[in-house]
Amino acid sequence: MGTPLTSARAGLKVLAAALPGDPESHTVLRWTCAHLTEVELVHNQGPSDGAESPKAQADVAIICDDTDLAERTERAGTPVVFVSSTGVPPANGWPSARIRSLHRPGWLPAVPHRGVHRAGTVAPPRAVRARHGRGALIRLAVPDAGDVEACTRLLRTAQAVLTEGDLCPVFAVHLYGPGSEHVGAAVTTLVPDAAVLTDRDPAAERALADASLLVSSPALTGVTLAQTAGVPLAVLPPFGAVQQQAAAVLDSAGAPLVVLSDDRARRTYEAEALRRALDAPDELARWADAAQQAAGDDRRGGQRIARRVRQLLLAPM
């Protein structure tokens, strides 16, 4: 027996789009769309593939962060569920959309916004608990440009801190975001003993189970992954304006995480902070769990956003 949606309205299409060049936006979209298995997803690749007339290809749209596309889609008559993945409202204001949703985990202070649904934490569809402790997993966000030089600089920063404290080896590098396919060869050369993974690789999801430490680009989803795995988190220096905003949001939360920098004079201090974190790997998880419990956040933000998409499919407002 099918669900009420599939049995009543077969053949429905949902336009799924994220902000080009924003790895976090793509991650939140992917994790949310994992809960929309009963509909056909039409993935928007940019303005050239019909963004000006989305009604021809979809019944409803879920759009992460791309305010311009959301405005065009609503104007064309397709109802939009708009998601801000950053924890804060869009810098250029909320777009016209039937439903506006804010991905803001419960460990961030609540900030009310009129007419905006706070989704809470968007988490990966399958939570992974770290069990094997093989070393550091580096989760590196690669924007659309695929800047090889910037990516190698960030990897060298992480390696320098880990080496300074003789902490743990890098066993895997997970490249995510639109530009991830362009930097794999350079990463393999820089970290020859580590597995280089992308989101298309099934091993990327399982790699967290082998980690004793997560080193991540500044991202709300990085905190969620470290929290569910029960491992400490080290945050890389931000790459670009979007990650600078994410770093500022993380800094405002007061989370027990280690923030890395390009400053060589701070390397010993950062290595010592990481050593303390490795001695108490569940500190971040306990802090985030307590904050989310107090906020009534159950890490089901993706399911809640997907439910709003279904509501529009069944009864457009």
Short mmCIF file of C-alpha atoms in Angstrom, two decimals:
data_model
loop_
_atom_site.label_atom_id
_atom_site.label_comp_id
_atom_site.label_asym_id
_atom_site.label_seq_id
_atom_site.Cartn_x
_atom_site.Cartn_y
_atom_site.Cartn_z
CA MET A 1 0.00 0.00 0.00
CA GLY A 2 1.39 3.40 -0.94
CA THR A 3 1.45 6.49 1.23
CA PRO A 4 -1.50 8.92 0.91
CA LEU A 5 0.72 11.15 -1.20
CA THR A 6 1.87 8.47 -3.64
CA SER A 7 -1.52 6.82 -3.93
CA ALA A 8 -3.44 10.10 -4.40
CA ARG A 9 -1.05 12.12 -6.56
CA ALA A 10 1.36 9.89 -8.48
CA GLY A 11 3.93 11.49 -10.77
CA LEU A 12 4.55 14.63 -8.71
CA LYS A 13 7.78 16.51 -9.32
CA VAL A 14 9.75 18.65 -6.87
CA LEU A 15 12.38 21.10 -8.06
CA ALA A 16 15.39 20.85 -5.71
CA ALA A 17 17.98 23.64 -5.86
CA ALA A 18 20.80 24.99 -3.71
CA LEU A 19 22.89 28.13 -3.93
CA PRO A 20 25.64 27.58 -6.55
CA GLY A 21 29.08 27.53 -5.01
CA ASP A 22 27.83 26.99 -1.43
CA PRO A 23 28.73 23.49 -0.16
CA GLU A 24 26.70 23.87 3.04
CA SER A 25 23.60 24.78 1.06
CA HIS A 26 24.03 21.66 -1.08
CA THR A 27 24.52 19.49 2.01
CA VAL A 28 21.35 20.71 3.75
CA LEU A 29 19.40 20.22 0.51
CA ARG A 30 20.73 16.68 0.06
CA TRP A 31 20.00 15.67 3.66
CA THR A 32 16.47 17.09 3.40
CA CYS A 33 15.69 15.52 0.04
CA ALA A 34 16.62 12.12 1.47
CA HIS A 35 13.17 12.28 3.13
CA LEU A 36 11.33 12.92 -0.16
CA THR A 37 11.69 9.46 -1.66
CA GLU A 38 8.06 9.28 -2.80
CA VAL A 39 8.34 12.10 -5.36
CA GLU A 40 10.47 12.73 -8.43
CA LEU A 41 13.22 15.25 -7.70
CA VAL A 42 14.24 17.61 -10.50
CA HIS A 43 17.66 18.99 -9.64
CA ASN A 44 18.25 22.52 -10.82
CA GLN A 45 21.76 23.04 -12.20
CA GLY A 46 21.59 26.78 -12.89
CA PRO A 47 19.69 29.41 -14.86
CA SER A 48 20.33 27.68 -18.17
CA ASP A 49 18.19 24.62 -17.44
CA GLY A 50 14.78 26.21 -17.12
CA ALA A 51 14.97 28.21 -13.89
CA GLU A 52 12.97 30.97 -15.56
CA SER A 53 10.03 28.63 -16.13
CA PRO A 54 10.14 26.07 -13.30
CA LYS A 55 6.41 25.37 -13.40
CA ALA A 56 6.94 23.37 -16.58
CA GLN A 57 9.15 20.92 -14.74
CA ALA A 58 7.91 20.83 -11.13
CA ASP A 59 4.77 21.04 -8.98
CA VAL A 60 6.61 22.44 -5.93
CA ALA A 61 10.15 23.66 -5.31
CA ILE A 62 12.51 23.35 -2.35
CA ILE A 63 15.24 25.96 -2.68
CA CYS A 64 18.14 26.42 -0.25
CA ASP A 65 19.62 29.92 0.06
CA ASP A 66 19.22 30.98 -3.58
CA THR A 67 16.91 33.97 -3.04
CA ASP A 68 16.95 35.04 -6.69
CA LEU A 69 15.83 31.61 -7.90
CA ALA A 70 13.14 31.49 -5.21
CA GLU A 71 11.74 34.84 -6.37
CA ARG A 72 11.69 33.75 -10.02
CA THR A 73 10.11 30.41 -9.18
CA GLU A 74 7.30 31.94 -7.12
CA ARG A 75 6.68 34.53 -9.87
CA ALA A 76 6.36 31.71 -12.38
CA GLY A 77 3.60 30.15 -10.23
CA THR A 78 5.43 27.25 -8.60
CA PRO A 79 5.02 27.18 -4.80
CA VAL A 80 8.38 27.39 -3.00
CA VAL A 81 9.66 26.05 0.30
CA PHE A 82 12.67 28.29 0.89
CA VAL A 83 15.35 27.21 3.36
CA SER A 84 18.09 29.37 4.82
CA SER A 85 20.78 26.82 5.74
CA THR A 86 23.06 29.28 7.54
CA GLY A 87 21.33 29.63 10.91
CA VAL A 88 20.56 33.29 10.16
CA PRO A 89 18.20 35.04 7.70
CA PRO A 90 19.48 35.66 4.14
CA ALA A 91 21.73 38.71 3.93
CA ASN A 92 19.51 40.27 1.23
CA GLY A 93 16.24 39.49 3.04
CA TRP A 94 13.72 36.69 2.80
CA PRO A 95 12.40 36.03 -0.71
CA SER A 96 8.79 35.59 -1.67
CA ALA A 97 7.95 31.98 -0.85
CA ARG A 98 4.86 30.10 0.35
CA ILE A 99 6.92 28.63 3.22
CA ARG A 100 10.12 30.09 4.64
CA SER A 101 12.22 27.88 6.87
CA LEU A 102 15.36 28.53 8.92
CA HIS A 103 17.89 25.78 9.62
CA ARG A 104 18.96 26.84 13.11
CA PRO A 105 20.05 24.06 15.50
CA GLY A 106 18.83 24.16 19.08
CA TRP A 107 22.34 24.79 20.39
CA LEU A 108 22.09 28.28 18.89
CA PRO A 109 20.04 30.83 20.86
CA ALA A 110 16.47 31.12 19.61
CA VAL A 111 15.79 34.23 17.51
CA PRO A 112 12.13 34.66 16.46
CA HIS A 113 11.36 35.72 12.91
CA ARG A 114 7.78 36.51 11.96
CA GLY A 115 6.40 34.15 9.34
CA VAL A 116 9.46 31.89 9.40
CA HIS A 117 9.43 28.24 10.41
CA ARG A 118 12.44 27.28 12.54
CA ALA A 119 13.29 23.76 11.45
CA GLY A 120 15.89 22.99 14.12
CA THR A 121 18.80 20.71 13.26
CA VAL A 122 18.97 19.20 9.79
CA ALA A 123 20.92 15.98 10.32
CA PRO A 124 22.19 13.29 7.95
CA PRO A 125 19.56 10.63 7.20
CA ARG A 126 21.67 7.97 8.93
CA ALA A 127 23.52 8.98 12.09
CA VAL A 128 26.99 7.46 12.48
CA ARG A 129 28.65 6.77 15.82
CA ALA A 130 32.45 6.72 15.75
CA ARG A 131 33.80 3.40 17.02
CA HIS A 132 37.22 2.70 15.55
CA GLY A 133 39.35 5.79 16.25
CA ARG A 134 41.70 5.52 13.26
CA GLY A 135 42.64 9.20 13.26
CA ALA A 136 41.52 12.51 11.78
CA LEU A 137 38.82 12.82 9.13
CA ILE A 138 39.06 16.14 7.30
CA ARG A 139 35.76 17.37 5.85
CA LEU A 140 36.64 20.10 3.39
CA ALA A 141 34.00 22.28 1.73
CA VAL A 142 34.91 23.09 -1.89
CA PRO A 143 32.94 25.92 -3.55
CA ASP A 144 31.99 25.80 -7.19
CA ALA A 145 35.25 27.37 -8.34
CA GLY A 146 37.27 24.45 -6.96
CA ASP A 147 40.19 26.63 -5.82
CA VAL A 148 43.02 24.08 -5.56
CA GLU A 149 45.45 26.52 -3.96
CA ALA A 150 43.05 27.46 -1.16
CA CYS A 151 42.16 23.82 -0.49
CA THR A 152 45.80 22.74 -0.23
CA ARG A 153 46.51 25.68 2.10
CA LEU A 154 43.72 24.60 4.43
CA LEU A 155 44.89 20.98 4.38
CA ARG A 156 48.43 22.08 5.23
CA THR A 157 47.06 24.10 8.16
CA ALA A 158 45.33 21.01 9.55
CA GLN A 159 48.38 18.82 8.98
CA ALA A 160 50.68 21.33 10.68
CA VAL A 161 48.59 21.40 13.87
CA LEU A 162 48.22 17.62 13.98
CA THR A 163 51.97 17.20 13.45
CA GLU A 164 52.84 19.87 16.02
CA GLY A 165 51.13 17.92 18.78
CA ASP A 166 51.97 14.48 17.37
CA LEU A 167 48.23 13.87 17.68
CA CYS A 168 46.85 11.49 15.05
CA PRO A 169 47.24 10.76 11.35
CA VAL A 170 44.85 11.91 8.65
CA PHE A 171 43.20 8.72 7.39
CA ALA A 172 40.60 10.29 5.07
CA VAL A 173 39.67 13.57 3.41
CA HIS A 174 36.01 14.06 2.54
CA LEU A 175 35.57 16.69 -0.16
CA TYR A 176 32.03 18.03 -0.42
CA GLY A 177 30.38 20.77 -2.39
CA PRO A 178 30.04 21.64 -6.08
CA GLY A 179 33.80 21.97 -6.68
CA SER A 180 34.86 18.74 -4.98
CA GLU A 181 35.47 16.85 -8.22
CA HIS A 182 38.12 19.39 -9.30
CA VAL A 183 40.59 19.13 -6.40
CA GLY A 184 40.83 15.38 -5.75
CA ALA A 185 44.15 14.88 -7.55
CA ALA A 186 45.84 17.71 -5.64
CA VAL A 187 44.56 16.38 -2.31
CA THR A 188 45.81 12.87 -3.09
CA THR A 189 49.27 14.29 -3.78
CA LEU A 190 49.26 16.26 -0.52
CA VAL A 191 47.90 13.45 1.68
CA PRO A 192 49.05 10.27 -0.14
CA ASP A 193 48.27 7.91 2.76
CA ALA A 194 44.69 9.09 3.17
CA ALA A 195 41.55 8.05 1.31
CA VAL A 196 40.11 10.93 -0.72
CA LEU A 197 36.31 10.75 -0.80
CA THR A 198 33.45 12.79 -2.26
CA ASP A 199 29.72 12.70 -1.53
CA ARG A 200 29.25 10.33 -4.47
CA ASP A 201 31.49 7.78 -2.76
CA PRO A 202 29.50 5.42 -0.47
CA ALA A 203 32.54 5.27 1.84
CA ALA A 204 32.19 9.00 2.64
CA GLU A 205 29.23 8.32 4.92
CA ARG A 206 30.98 5.45 6.68
CA ALA A 207 34.28 7.30 7.18
CA LEU A 208 32.96 9.08 10.27
CA ALA A 209 32.67 5.72 12.04
CA ASP A 210 36.46 5.39 11.79
CA ALA A 211 37.28 8.87 13.08
CA SER A 212 38.70 9.91 16.43
CA LEU A 213 38.64 13.57 15.34
CA LEU A 214 36.66 15.56 12.78
CA VAL A 215 38.41 18.53 11.16
CA SER A 216 35.81 20.52 9.23
CA SER A 217 35.29 23.68 7.25
CA PRO A 218 33.15 26.06 9.34
CA ALA A 219 29.62 24.70 8.98
CA LEU A 220 26.59 23.96 11.14
CA THR A 221 26.49 20.48 9.61
CA GLY A 222 30.04 19.87 10.83
CA VAL A 223 28.88 20.33 14.43
CA THR A 224 25.96 17.95 13.80
CA LEU A 225 28.27 15.26 12.41
CA ALA A 226 30.73 15.56 15.29
CA GLN A 227 27.87 15.55 17.80
CA THR A 228 26.25 12.39 16.44
CA ALA A 229 29.61 10.62 16.13
CA GLY A 230 30.73 11.65 19.61
CA VAL A 231 34.11 12.98 18.45
CA PRO A 232 35.80 16.36 18.99
CA LEU A 233 35.61 18.99 16.27
CA ALA A 234 38.35 21.25 14.94
CA VAL A 235 37.20 24.05 12.62
CA LEU A 236 39.36 25.09 9.67
CA PRO A 237 39.90 28.74 8.73
CA PRO A 238 37.03 30.04 6.57
CA PHE A 239 37.38 30.03 2.80
CA GLY A 240 35.34 32.85 1.27
CA ALA A 241 32.53 35.10 2.51
CA VAL A 242 29.97 32.32 3.03
CA GLN A 243 32.29 30.38 5.33
CA GLN A 244 33.25 33.58 7.15
CA GLN A 245 29.58 34.05 8.00
CA ALA A 246 29.35 30.42 9.16
CA ALA A 247 32.45 30.87 11.34
CA ALA A 248 30.84 33.92 12.95
CA VAL A 249 27.65 31.96 13.71
CA LEU A 250 29.68 29.12 15.26
CA ASP A 251 31.66 31.61 17.34
CA SER A 252 28.43 33.09 18.70
CA ALA A 253 27.30 29.67 19.95
CA GLY A 254 30.12 29.16 22.45
CA ALA A 255 30.52 25.51 21.43
CA PRO A 256 33.44 23.48 22.85
CA LEU A 257 35.34 23.16 19.61
CA VAL A 258 38.89 23.99 18.53
CA VAL A 259 39.26 26.78 15.97
CA LEU A 260 42.35 26.50 13.76
CA SER A 261 44.06 29.46 12.11
CA ASP A 262 46.82 30.17 9.61
CA ASP A 263 48.86 31.85 12.38
CA ARG A 264 52.00 29.78 13.00
CA ALA A 265 52.47 31.42 16.40
CA ARG A 266 49.20 29.81 17.57
CA ARG A 267 50.04 26.32 16.36
CA THR A 268 51.31 24.97 19.69
CA TYR A 269 48.28 26.38 21.54
CA GLU A 270 45.88 24.84 19.01
CA ALA A 271 47.65 21.46 19.21
CA GLU A 272 47.34 21.49 23.00
CA ALA A 273 43.65 22.37 22.75
CA LEU A 274 43.13 19.46 20.37
CA ARG A 275 44.95 17.09 22.72
CA ARG A 276 42.61 18.11 25.56
CA ALA A 277 39.61 17.57 23.26
CA LEU A 278 40.83 14.10 22.30
CA ASP A 279 41.08 13.22 25.98
CA ALA A 280 37.36 14.06 26.37
CA PRO A 281 35.84 13.30 22.94
CA ASP A 282 32.19 13.43 24.07
CA GLU A 283 32.35 17.00 25.41
CA LEU A 284 30.87 18.56 22.28
CA ALA A 285 28.15 15.90 22.07
CA ARG A 286 27.12 16.41 25.70
CA TRP A 287 27.03 20.19 25.26
CA ALA A 288 24.98 20.05 22.05
CA ASP A 289 22.63 17.33 23.36
CA ALA A 290 21.85 19.39 26.48
CA ALA A 291 21.25 22.57 24.48
CA GLN A 292 19.03 20.79 21.96
CA GLN A 293 17.03 19.07 24.68
CA ALA A 294 16.39 22.42 26.36
CA ALA A 295 15.28 23.85 22.99
CA GLY A 296 13.08 20.88 22.08
CA ASP A 297 15.25 20.09 19.07
CA ASP A 298 15.30 16.42 18.03
CA ARG A 299 17.60 16.67 14.95
CA ARG A 300 14.62 16.06 12.64
CA GLY A 301 14.79 19.36 10.80
CA GLY A 302 15.09 17.62 7.44
CA GLN A 303 11.92 15.65 8.08
CA ARG A 304 10.07 18.81 9.13
CA ILE A 305 11.07 20.68 5.99
CA ALA A 306 10.14 17.67 3.84
CA ARG A 307 6.73 17.63 5.53
CA ARG A 308 6.19 21.25 4.46
CA VAL A 309 6.98 20.27 0.88
CA ARG A 310 4.33 17.52 1.07
CA GLN A 311 1.81 19.99 2.47
CA LEU A 312 2.26 22.21 -0.58
CA LEU A 313 1.97 19.22 -2.90
CA LEU A 314 -1.33 18.16 -1.38
CA ALA A 315 -2.82 21.59 -0.72
CA PRO A 316 -0.96 24.55 -2.26
CA MET A 317 -1.58 27.72 -0.27
#
